[in-house]
Amino acid sequence: AQASNKDKMYSQSIRAYKTLIHYQPDTLNHYIDLAMVYENNKMYDSSLYWLNLSLEKDSNNYRAYTKMGEIYGKYYGQLDKSIKYLLKAYSLKPDDAATLENLGVAYGIAKNYKESIKYLKLALKYNSDNAQTYSNLSGTYAYMGVRDSAIYYRKLYEEKLLKK
C-alpha cells in the first residue's frame, strides 16, 4: 500500500489500504494513510470520508483532525472550518508540531498575525529543525511590516536549508 502510493500508483494503493482496513478495521493508521492517498490523488471528498470514518472509531484521533484542517484550508479555502479542526487536534495533542504549524499558517492566511506567530513559535518549540516553519514566520512578520523579524527568521530558514 505504501510503496504503490510512493510510486503514484494510487488505484493500487487504494485497493491495498481498503484490504488492510477490511482485515484490520481497528488499525486507524490505515484510514489516515488511505485518506492521504486520496489527497495525493486530488480526491479530497474521499479523503474527508475516510478521515470521518476514523473519527467514528476514535473521536480523539488528533491526526485525523489535523489532516481535515489541512484539507479544508489548503484545498477548499475554508479557513474557519480548517482552524476549527486544527484547534480540536491541538486540544488533543498540544505538542504536535505539524498541527501547530498548520494553525500558524491558517491564522496567517486569515490575517490574524498575532495568533499565527503564537502557533508558529510553538511549533518551533517542538520541532526546531523544520525550515518551513522559519519561512512561515518570516512571511508573517513581512506581512505585518516587521522587517527586522522577517529578516531574522529568513536567515534562520536559510541556515536550516544549508544544514540539510
Short mmCIF file of N, CA and C in Angstrom, two decimals:
data_model
loop_
_atom_site.label_atom_id
_atom_site.label_comp_id
_atom_site.label_asym_id
_atom_site.label_seq_id
_atom_site.Cartn_x
_atom_site.Cartn_y
_atom_site.Cartn_z
N ALA A 1 0.83 -1.19 0.00
CA ALA A 1 0.00 0.00 0.00
C ALA A 1 0.87 1.26 0.00
N GLN A 2 1.87 1.28 0.90
CA GLN A 2 2.74 2.45 0.98
C GLN A 2 3.61 2.59 -0.26
N ALA A 3 4.15 1.48 -0.74
CA ALA A 3 5.04 1.51 -1.90
C ALA A 3 4.29 1.98 -3.14
N SER A 4 3.07 1.49 -3.33
CA SER A 4 2.32 1.90 -4.52
C SER A 4 1.91 3.37 -4.43
N ASN A 5 1.65 3.87 -3.23
CA ASN A 5 1.36 5.30 -3.06
C ASN A 5 2.61 6.12 -3.41
N LYS A 6 3.74 5.68 -2.91
CA LYS A 6 5.00 6.39 -3.18
C LYS A 6 5.30 6.43 -4.68
N ASP A 7 4.96 5.34 -5.37
CA ASP A 7 5.19 5.26 -6.81
C ASP A 7 4.05 5.90 -7.61
N LYS A 8 3.14 6.57 -6.92
CA LYS A 8 1.99 7.25 -7.53
C LYS A 8 1.07 6.29 -8.29
N MET A 9 1.02 5.08 -7.79
CA MET A 9 0.08 4.09 -8.32
C MET A 9 -1.12 4.07 -7.38
N TYR A 10 -1.91 5.15 -7.46
CA TYR A 10 -2.93 5.41 -6.45
C TYR A 10 -4.04 4.37 -6.43
N SER A 11 -4.49 3.92 -7.58
CA SER A 11 -5.57 2.92 -7.61
C SER A 11 -5.14 1.64 -6.88
N GLN A 12 -3.93 1.22 -7.12
CA GLN A 12 -3.40 0.02 -6.45
C GLN A 12 -3.27 0.26 -4.95
N SER A 13 -2.80 1.43 -4.58
CA SER A 13 -2.64 1.77 -3.17
C SER A 13 -3.99 1.81 -2.46
N ILE A 14 -4.98 2.39 -3.11
CA ILE A 14 -6.33 2.46 -2.53
C ILE A 14 -6.87 1.05 -2.28
N ARG A 15 -6.74 0.18 -3.28
CA ARG A 15 -7.20 -1.21 -3.10
C ARG A 15 -6.48 -1.89 -1.94
N ALA A 16 -5.17 -1.67 -1.85
CA ALA A 16 -4.39 -2.31 -0.79
C ALA A 16 -4.82 -1.81 0.60
N TYR A 17 -5.00 -0.50 0.72
CA TYR A 17 -5.43 0.02 2.03
C TYR A 17 -6.83 -0.44 2.39
N LYS A 18 -7.72 -0.50 1.43
CA LYS A 18 -9.08 -0.98 1.71
C LYS A 18 -9.04 -2.45 2.16
N THR A 19 -8.16 -3.22 1.58
CA THR A 19 -8.00 -4.62 2.00
C THR A 19 -7.47 -4.67 3.43
N LEU A 20 -6.47 -3.85 3.71
CA LEU A 20 -5.94 -3.80 5.08
C LEU A 20 -7.03 -3.41 6.08
N ILE A 21 -7.83 -2.43 5.73
CA ILE A 21 -8.91 -1.97 6.62
C ILE A 21 -9.93 -3.08 6.81
N HIS A 22 -10.21 -3.83 5.76
CA HIS A 22 -11.16 -4.95 5.87
C HIS A 22 -10.68 -5.97 6.91
N TYR A 23 -9.38 -6.28 6.87
CA TYR A 23 -8.84 -7.29 7.78
C TYR A 23 -8.39 -6.73 9.13
N GLN A 24 -8.12 -5.44 9.17
CA GLN A 24 -7.68 -4.79 10.41
C GLN A 24 -8.49 -3.50 10.63
N PRO A 25 -9.80 -3.64 10.87
CA PRO A 25 -10.66 -2.45 10.94
C PRO A 25 -10.37 -1.52 12.12
N ASP A 26 -9.64 -1.99 13.10
CA ASP A 26 -9.33 -1.15 14.26
C ASP A 26 -7.97 -0.46 14.17
N THR A 27 -7.26 -0.67 13.08
CA THR A 27 -5.96 -0.01 12.89
C THR A 27 -6.21 1.33 12.19
N LEU A 28 -6.33 2.38 13.00
CA LEU A 28 -6.74 3.68 12.48
C LEU A 28 -5.72 4.32 11.55
N ASN A 29 -4.46 3.94 11.68
CA ASN A 29 -3.45 4.49 10.77
C ASN A 29 -3.76 4.13 9.32
N HIS A 30 -4.39 2.98 9.09
CA HIS A 30 -4.75 2.61 7.72
C HIS A 30 -5.75 3.60 7.13
N TYR A 31 -6.70 4.05 7.95
CA TYR A 31 -7.71 5.01 7.48
C TYR A 31 -7.02 6.34 7.10
N ILE A 32 -6.13 6.77 7.95
CA ILE A 32 -5.45 8.04 7.69
C ILE A 32 -4.52 7.92 6.50
N ASP A 33 -3.82 6.80 6.40
CA ASP A 33 -2.95 6.59 5.24
C ASP A 33 -3.77 6.54 3.95
N LEU A 34 -4.93 5.90 3.99
CA LEU A 34 -5.80 5.86 2.82
C LEU A 34 -6.29 7.27 2.47
N ALA A 35 -6.65 8.03 3.47
CA ALA A 35 -7.08 9.41 3.24
C ALA A 35 -5.96 10.21 2.57
N MET A 36 -4.73 9.96 2.96
CA MET A 36 -3.60 10.67 2.35
C MET A 36 -3.39 10.24 0.90
N VAL A 37 -3.66 8.99 0.59
CA VAL A 37 -3.58 8.54 -0.81
C VAL A 37 -4.63 9.29 -1.63
N TYR A 38 -5.84 9.37 -1.11
CA TYR A 38 -6.88 10.12 -1.81
C TYR A 38 -6.48 11.59 -1.97
N GLU A 39 -5.89 12.16 -0.94
CA GLU A 39 -5.42 13.55 -1.04
C GLU A 39 -4.36 13.68 -2.15
N ASN A 40 -3.40 12.77 -2.16
CA ASN A 40 -2.36 12.79 -3.20
C ASN A 40 -2.96 12.68 -4.60
N ASN A 41 -4.09 12.00 -4.70
CA ASN A 41 -4.78 11.80 -5.97
C ASN A 41 -5.82 12.90 -6.23
N LYS A 42 -5.78 13.96 -5.40
CA LYS A 42 -6.68 15.11 -5.52
C LYS A 42 -8.16 14.73 -5.39
N MET A 43 -8.42 13.71 -4.59
CA MET A 43 -9.79 13.26 -4.33
C MET A 43 -10.11 13.62 -2.88
N TYR A 44 -10.31 14.91 -2.66
CA TYR A 44 -10.40 15.44 -1.30
C TYR A 44 -11.66 15.01 -0.57
N ASP A 45 -12.78 14.90 -1.28
CA ASP A 45 -14.00 14.44 -0.61
C ASP A 45 -13.83 13.01 -0.09
N SER A 46 -13.18 12.17 -0.90
CA SER A 46 -12.92 10.80 -0.45
C SER A 46 -11.97 10.78 0.73
N SER A 47 -11.00 11.66 0.71
CA SER A 47 -10.08 11.76 1.83
C SER A 47 -10.84 12.12 3.11
N LEU A 48 -11.71 13.11 3.02
CA LEU A 48 -12.50 13.52 4.19
C LEU A 48 -13.42 12.38 4.65
N TYR A 49 -13.96 11.62 3.71
CA TYR A 49 -14.82 10.48 4.06
C TYR A 49 -14.08 9.51 4.97
N TRP A 50 -12.85 9.13 4.59
CA TRP A 50 -12.10 8.16 5.38
C TRP A 50 -11.62 8.74 6.70
N LEU A 51 -11.33 10.03 6.71
CA LEU A 51 -10.96 10.67 7.97
C LEU A 51 -12.14 10.68 8.93
N ASN A 52 -13.33 10.95 8.41
CA ASN A 52 -14.52 10.90 9.25
C ASN A 52 -14.80 9.50 9.77
N LEU A 53 -14.55 8.48 8.94
CA LEU A 53 -14.70 7.10 9.41
C LEU A 53 -13.74 6.81 10.55
N SER A 54 -12.52 7.31 10.45
CA SER A 54 -11.56 7.07 11.54
C SER A 54 -12.03 7.76 12.82
N LEU A 55 -12.67 8.92 12.67
CA LEU A 55 -13.16 9.64 13.86
C LEU A 55 -14.37 8.94 14.47
N GLU A 56 -15.14 8.23 13.66
CA GLU A 56 -16.24 7.43 14.21
C GLU A 56 -15.71 6.33 15.11
N LYS A 57 -14.54 5.82 14.79
CA LYS A 57 -13.92 4.76 15.60
C LYS A 57 -13.18 5.33 16.81
N ASP A 58 -12.62 6.53 16.65
CA ASP A 58 -11.88 7.16 17.75
C ASP A 58 -12.01 8.68 17.61
N SER A 59 -12.89 9.25 18.39
CA SER A 59 -13.16 10.69 18.28
C SER A 59 -12.01 11.54 18.84
N ASN A 60 -10.99 10.90 19.38
CA ASN A 60 -9.82 11.62 19.89
C ASN A 60 -8.59 11.44 19.00
N ASN A 61 -8.81 11.12 17.75
CA ASN A 61 -7.72 10.89 16.81
C ASN A 61 -7.23 12.25 16.29
N TYR A 62 -6.22 12.78 16.94
CA TYR A 62 -5.74 14.12 16.59
C TYR A 62 -5.21 14.18 15.16
N ARG A 63 -4.62 13.07 14.66
CA ARG A 63 -4.09 13.07 13.28
C ARG A 63 -5.20 13.29 12.26
N ALA A 64 -6.37 12.71 12.50
CA ALA A 64 -7.50 12.89 11.58
C ALA A 64 -7.95 14.35 11.60
N TYR A 65 -8.05 14.95 12.78
CA TYR A 65 -8.44 16.35 12.86
C TYR A 65 -7.42 17.26 12.18
N THR A 66 -6.14 16.97 12.37
CA THR A 66 -5.10 17.77 11.74
C THR A 66 -5.22 17.69 10.22
N LYS A 67 -5.37 16.48 9.70
CA LYS A 67 -5.45 16.30 8.25
C LYS A 67 -6.71 16.96 7.70
N MET A 68 -7.83 16.87 8.42
CA MET A 68 -9.05 17.53 7.97
C MET A 68 -8.88 19.04 7.94
N GLY A 69 -8.24 19.58 8.97
CA GLY A 69 -7.98 21.01 8.99
C GLY A 69 -7.11 21.44 7.82
N GLU A 70 -6.12 20.63 7.54
CA GLU A 70 -5.22 20.92 6.42
C GLU A 70 -5.98 20.90 5.09
N ILE A 71 -6.82 19.91 4.89
CA ILE A 71 -7.57 19.79 3.64
C ILE A 71 -8.55 20.95 3.47
N TYR A 72 -9.29 21.26 4.53
CA TYR A 72 -10.25 22.36 4.42
C TYR A 72 -9.57 23.69 4.14
N GLY A 73 -8.42 23.91 4.72
CA GLY A 73 -7.71 25.16 4.48
C GLY A 73 -7.00 25.20 3.14
N LYS A 74 -6.25 24.15 2.86
CA LYS A 74 -5.37 24.12 1.69
C LYS A 74 -6.12 23.96 0.37
N TYR A 75 -7.13 23.10 0.36
CA TYR A 75 -7.80 22.77 -0.90
C TYR A 75 -9.17 23.41 -1.08
N TYR A 76 -9.86 23.67 0.04
CA TYR A 76 -11.19 24.26 -0.06
C TYR A 76 -11.22 25.74 0.32
N GLY A 77 -10.14 26.23 0.91
CA GLY A 77 -10.09 27.64 1.31
C GLY A 77 -11.08 28.00 2.40
N GLN A 78 -11.50 27.01 3.17
CA GLN A 78 -12.46 27.23 4.25
C GLN A 78 -11.69 27.38 5.56
N LEU A 79 -11.16 28.59 5.79
CA LEU A 79 -10.27 28.81 6.93
C LEU A 79 -10.96 28.61 8.27
N ASP A 80 -12.22 29.04 8.40
CA ASP A 80 -12.91 28.86 9.68
C ASP A 80 -13.03 27.38 10.03
N LYS A 81 -13.39 26.57 9.04
CA LYS A 81 -13.51 25.13 9.27
C LYS A 81 -12.13 24.52 9.53
N SER A 82 -11.16 24.98 8.77
CA SER A 82 -9.79 24.50 8.94
C SER A 82 -9.31 24.75 10.37
N ILE A 83 -9.45 25.97 10.81
CA ILE A 83 -9.00 26.34 12.15
C ILE A 83 -9.75 25.57 13.22
N LYS A 84 -11.05 25.35 13.01
CA LYS A 84 -11.85 24.58 13.98
C LYS A 84 -11.27 23.18 14.17
N TYR A 85 -10.98 22.50 13.06
CA TYR A 85 -10.43 21.14 13.15
C TYR A 85 -9.02 21.15 13.72
N LEU A 86 -8.23 22.12 13.33
CA LEU A 86 -6.86 22.20 13.85
C LEU A 86 -6.85 22.50 15.35
N LEU A 87 -7.76 23.35 15.80
CA LEU A 87 -7.85 23.63 17.24
C LEU A 87 -8.28 22.38 18.01
N LYS A 88 -9.16 21.57 17.41
CA LYS A 88 -9.56 20.31 18.05
C LYS A 88 -8.35 19.39 18.17
N ALA A 89 -7.56 19.29 17.11
CA ALA A 89 -6.34 18.47 17.14
C ALA A 89 -5.39 18.99 18.21
N TYR A 90 -5.24 20.31 18.27
CA TYR A 90 -4.37 20.94 19.26
C TYR A 90 -4.83 20.63 20.68
N SER A 91 -6.14 20.64 20.90
CA SER A 91 -6.67 20.34 22.24
C SER A 91 -6.35 18.89 22.65
N LEU A 92 -6.23 18.01 21.67
CA LEU A 92 -5.94 16.61 21.94
C LEU A 92 -4.45 16.33 22.07
N LYS A 93 -3.64 17.07 21.32
CA LYS A 93 -2.19 16.85 21.34
C LYS A 93 -1.49 18.20 21.14
N PRO A 94 -1.34 18.94 22.22
CA PRO A 94 -0.82 20.30 22.12
C PRO A 94 0.67 20.40 21.77
N ASP A 95 1.37 19.28 21.69
CA ASP A 95 2.80 19.33 21.38
C ASP A 95 3.10 18.80 19.97
N ASP A 96 2.08 18.69 19.13
CA ASP A 96 2.30 18.19 17.77
C ASP A 96 2.70 19.36 16.87
N ALA A 97 3.95 19.35 16.44
CA ALA A 97 4.50 20.46 15.66
C ALA A 97 3.76 20.67 14.34
N ALA A 98 3.33 19.60 13.69
CA ALA A 98 2.62 19.74 12.41
C ALA A 98 1.29 20.46 12.59
N THR A 99 0.56 20.10 13.63
CA THR A 99 -0.71 20.77 13.93
C THR A 99 -0.46 22.24 14.23
N LEU A 100 0.55 22.50 15.04
CA LEU A 100 0.86 23.89 15.40
C LEU A 100 1.26 24.71 14.17
N GLU A 101 2.07 24.13 13.31
CA GLU A 101 2.46 24.86 12.10
C GLU A 101 1.25 25.13 11.21
N ASN A 102 0.40 24.12 11.04
CA ASN A 102 -0.81 24.31 10.24
C ASN A 102 -1.70 25.40 10.82
N LEU A 103 -1.82 25.43 12.14
CA LEU A 103 -2.59 26.50 12.78
C LEU A 103 -1.97 27.86 12.48
N GLY A 104 -0.66 27.95 12.59
CA GLY A 104 0.03 29.20 12.30
C GLY A 104 -0.19 29.66 10.87
N VAL A 105 -0.12 28.73 9.94
CA VAL A 105 -0.34 29.06 8.52
C VAL A 105 -1.79 29.51 8.31
N ALA A 106 -2.74 28.76 8.86
CA ALA A 106 -4.16 29.11 8.68
C ALA A 106 -4.46 30.50 9.25
N TYR A 107 -3.96 30.77 10.45
CA TYR A 107 -4.19 32.09 11.03
C TYR A 107 -3.50 33.18 10.21
N GLY A 108 -2.35 32.88 9.66
CA GLY A 108 -1.66 33.85 8.82
C GLY A 108 -2.45 34.18 7.57
N ILE A 109 -2.98 33.16 6.91
CA ILE A 109 -3.80 33.37 5.72
C ILE A 109 -5.05 34.18 6.07
N ALA A 110 -5.58 33.93 7.27
CA ALA A 110 -6.76 34.66 7.74
C ALA A 110 -6.40 36.07 8.23
N LYS A 111 -5.14 36.42 8.15
CA LYS A 111 -4.62 37.73 8.55
C LYS A 111 -4.72 37.98 10.06
N ASN A 112 -4.77 36.90 10.83
CA ASN A 112 -4.71 37.00 12.29
C ASN A 112 -3.25 36.71 12.66
N TYR A 113 -2.41 37.71 12.46
CA TYR A 113 -0.97 37.52 12.56
C TYR A 113 -0.50 37.23 13.98
N LYS A 114 -1.17 37.79 14.97
CA LYS A 114 -0.79 37.53 16.36
C LYS A 114 -0.92 36.03 16.68
N GLU A 115 -2.04 35.44 16.29
CA GLU A 115 -2.23 34.01 16.52
C GLU A 115 -1.29 33.19 15.65
N SER A 116 -1.06 33.64 14.44
CA SER A 116 -0.14 32.95 13.53
C SER A 116 1.24 32.82 14.17
N ILE A 117 1.75 33.92 14.66
CA ILE A 117 3.08 33.92 15.29
C ILE A 117 3.10 33.03 16.53
N LYS A 118 2.05 33.11 17.31
CA LYS A 118 1.96 32.30 18.53
C LYS A 118 2.12 30.81 18.20
N TYR A 119 1.36 30.33 17.22
CA TYR A 119 1.39 28.90 16.91
C TYR A 119 2.65 28.50 16.15
N LEU A 120 3.16 29.36 15.30
CA LEU A 120 4.40 29.03 14.60
C LEU A 120 5.57 28.93 15.59
N LYS A 121 5.62 29.83 16.56
CA LYS A 121 6.68 29.75 17.57
C LYS A 121 6.53 28.50 18.44
N LEU A 122 5.29 28.14 18.74
CA LEU A 122 5.07 26.90 19.48
C LEU A 122 5.53 25.69 18.67
N ALA A 123 5.29 25.72 17.37
CA ALA A 123 5.74 24.63 16.50
C ALA A 123 7.26 24.49 16.58
N LEU A 124 7.96 25.62 16.59
CA LEU A 124 9.42 25.58 16.69
C LEU A 124 9.89 25.04 18.03
N LYS A 125 9.11 25.26 19.06
CA LYS A 125 9.44 24.74 20.38
C LYS A 125 9.53 23.20 20.35
N TYR A 126 8.65 22.58 19.55
CA TYR A 126 8.60 21.12 19.50
C TYR A 126 9.37 20.53 18.32
N ASN A 127 9.69 21.37 17.32
CA ASN A 127 10.50 20.89 16.19
C ASN A 127 11.25 22.08 15.59
N SER A 128 12.42 22.34 16.14
CA SER A 128 13.20 23.49 15.70
C SER A 128 13.99 23.20 14.42
N ASP A 129 13.88 22.00 13.89
CA ASP A 129 14.61 21.63 12.67
C ASP A 129 13.81 21.86 11.39
N ASN A 130 12.55 22.20 11.51
CA ASN A 130 11.70 22.37 10.34
C ASN A 130 11.92 23.75 9.71
N ALA A 131 12.65 23.77 8.61
CA ALA A 131 12.98 25.03 7.93
C ALA A 131 11.73 25.78 7.50
N GLN A 132 10.70 25.06 7.08
CA GLN A 132 9.50 25.71 6.57
C GLN A 132 8.83 26.59 7.63
N THR A 133 8.90 26.19 8.88
CA THR A 133 8.28 27.00 9.94
C THR A 133 8.98 28.35 10.05
N TYR A 134 10.29 28.37 9.90
CA TYR A 134 11.03 29.63 9.92
C TYR A 134 10.60 30.52 8.74
N SER A 135 10.42 29.90 7.59
CA SER A 135 9.98 30.64 6.41
C SER A 135 8.58 31.23 6.65
N ASN A 136 7.70 30.43 7.25
CA ASN A 136 6.35 30.92 7.54
C ASN A 136 6.37 32.07 8.52
N LEU A 137 7.23 31.98 9.53
CA LEU A 137 7.37 33.10 10.48
C LEU A 137 7.89 34.35 9.77
N SER A 138 8.87 34.18 8.93
CA SER A 138 9.42 35.30 8.17
C SER A 138 8.33 35.97 7.34
N GLY A 139 7.53 35.16 6.66
CA GLY A 139 6.45 35.70 5.84
C GLY A 139 5.40 36.42 6.66
N THR A 140 5.08 35.87 7.82
CA THR A 140 4.08 36.51 8.68
C THR A 140 4.58 37.87 9.15
N TYR A 141 5.82 37.91 9.60
CA TYR A 141 6.38 39.20 10.03
C TYR A 141 6.45 40.19 8.87
N ALA A 142 6.75 39.69 7.67
CA ALA A 142 6.80 40.57 6.50
C ALA A 142 5.42 41.17 6.22
N TYR A 143 4.38 40.35 6.31
CA TYR A 143 3.02 40.86 6.10
C TYR A 143 2.64 41.90 7.15
N MET A 144 3.17 41.74 8.33
CA MET A 144 2.90 42.70 9.41
C MET A 144 3.72 43.97 9.25
N GLY A 145 4.73 43.93 8.40
CA GLY A 145 5.61 45.08 8.22
C GLY A 145 6.72 45.15 9.25
N VAL A 146 6.99 44.04 9.94
CA VAL A 146 8.04 43.98 10.95
C VAL A 146 9.28 43.42 10.26
N ARG A 147 9.97 44.31 9.61
CA ARG A 147 11.08 43.94 8.72
C ARG A 147 12.22 43.21 9.42
N ASP A 148 12.64 43.69 10.60
CA ASP A 148 13.76 43.07 11.30
C ASP A 148 13.48 41.61 11.64
N SER A 149 12.28 41.34 12.14
CA SER A 149 11.92 39.96 12.48
C SER A 149 11.79 39.11 11.21
N ALA A 150 11.25 39.68 10.15
CA ALA A 150 11.13 38.95 8.89
C ALA A 150 12.51 38.54 8.39
N ILE A 151 13.47 39.45 8.45
CA ILE A 151 14.84 39.16 8.00
C ILE A 151 15.49 38.12 8.91
N TYR A 152 15.29 38.27 10.22
CA TYR A 152 15.86 37.34 11.19
C TYR A 152 15.41 35.90 10.91
N TYR A 153 14.10 35.70 10.75
CA TYR A 153 13.58 34.34 10.52
C TYR A 153 13.92 33.84 9.12
N ARG A 154 14.07 34.75 8.18
CA ARG A 154 14.50 34.34 6.83
C ARG A 154 15.93 33.78 6.88
N LYS A 155 16.79 34.43 7.67
CA LYS A 155 18.17 33.95 7.81
C LYS A 155 18.20 32.58 8.49
N LEU A 156 17.37 32.41 9.51
CA LEU A 156 17.30 31.10 10.17
C LEU A 156 16.79 30.03 9.20
N TYR A 157 15.84 30.40 8.39
CA TYR A 157 15.32 29.48 7.37
C TYR A 157 16.45 29.05 6.42
N GLU A 158 17.21 30.00 5.95
CA GLU A 158 18.30 29.70 5.02
C GLU A 158 19.37 28.84 5.69
N GLU A 159 19.66 29.11 6.96
CA GLU A 159 20.63 28.28 7.69
C GLU A 159 20.15 26.84 7.80
N LYS A 160 18.85 26.66 8.06
CA LYS A 160 18.30 25.29 8.18
C LYS A 160 18.39 24.57 6.84
N LEU A 161 18.17 25.29 5.76
CA LEU A 161 18.27 24.67 4.43
C LEU A 161 19.69 24.23 4.12
N LEU A 162 20.66 25.03 4.54
CA LEU A 162 22.06 24.70 4.28
C LEU A 162 22.50 23.46 5.05
N LYS A 163 21.88 23.23 6.21
CA LYS A 163 22.24 22.07 7.04
C LYS A 163 21.70 20.76 6.48
N LYS A 164 20.73 20.84 5.57
CA LYS A 164 20.12 19.60 5.03
C LYS A 164 21.03 18.91 4.07
#
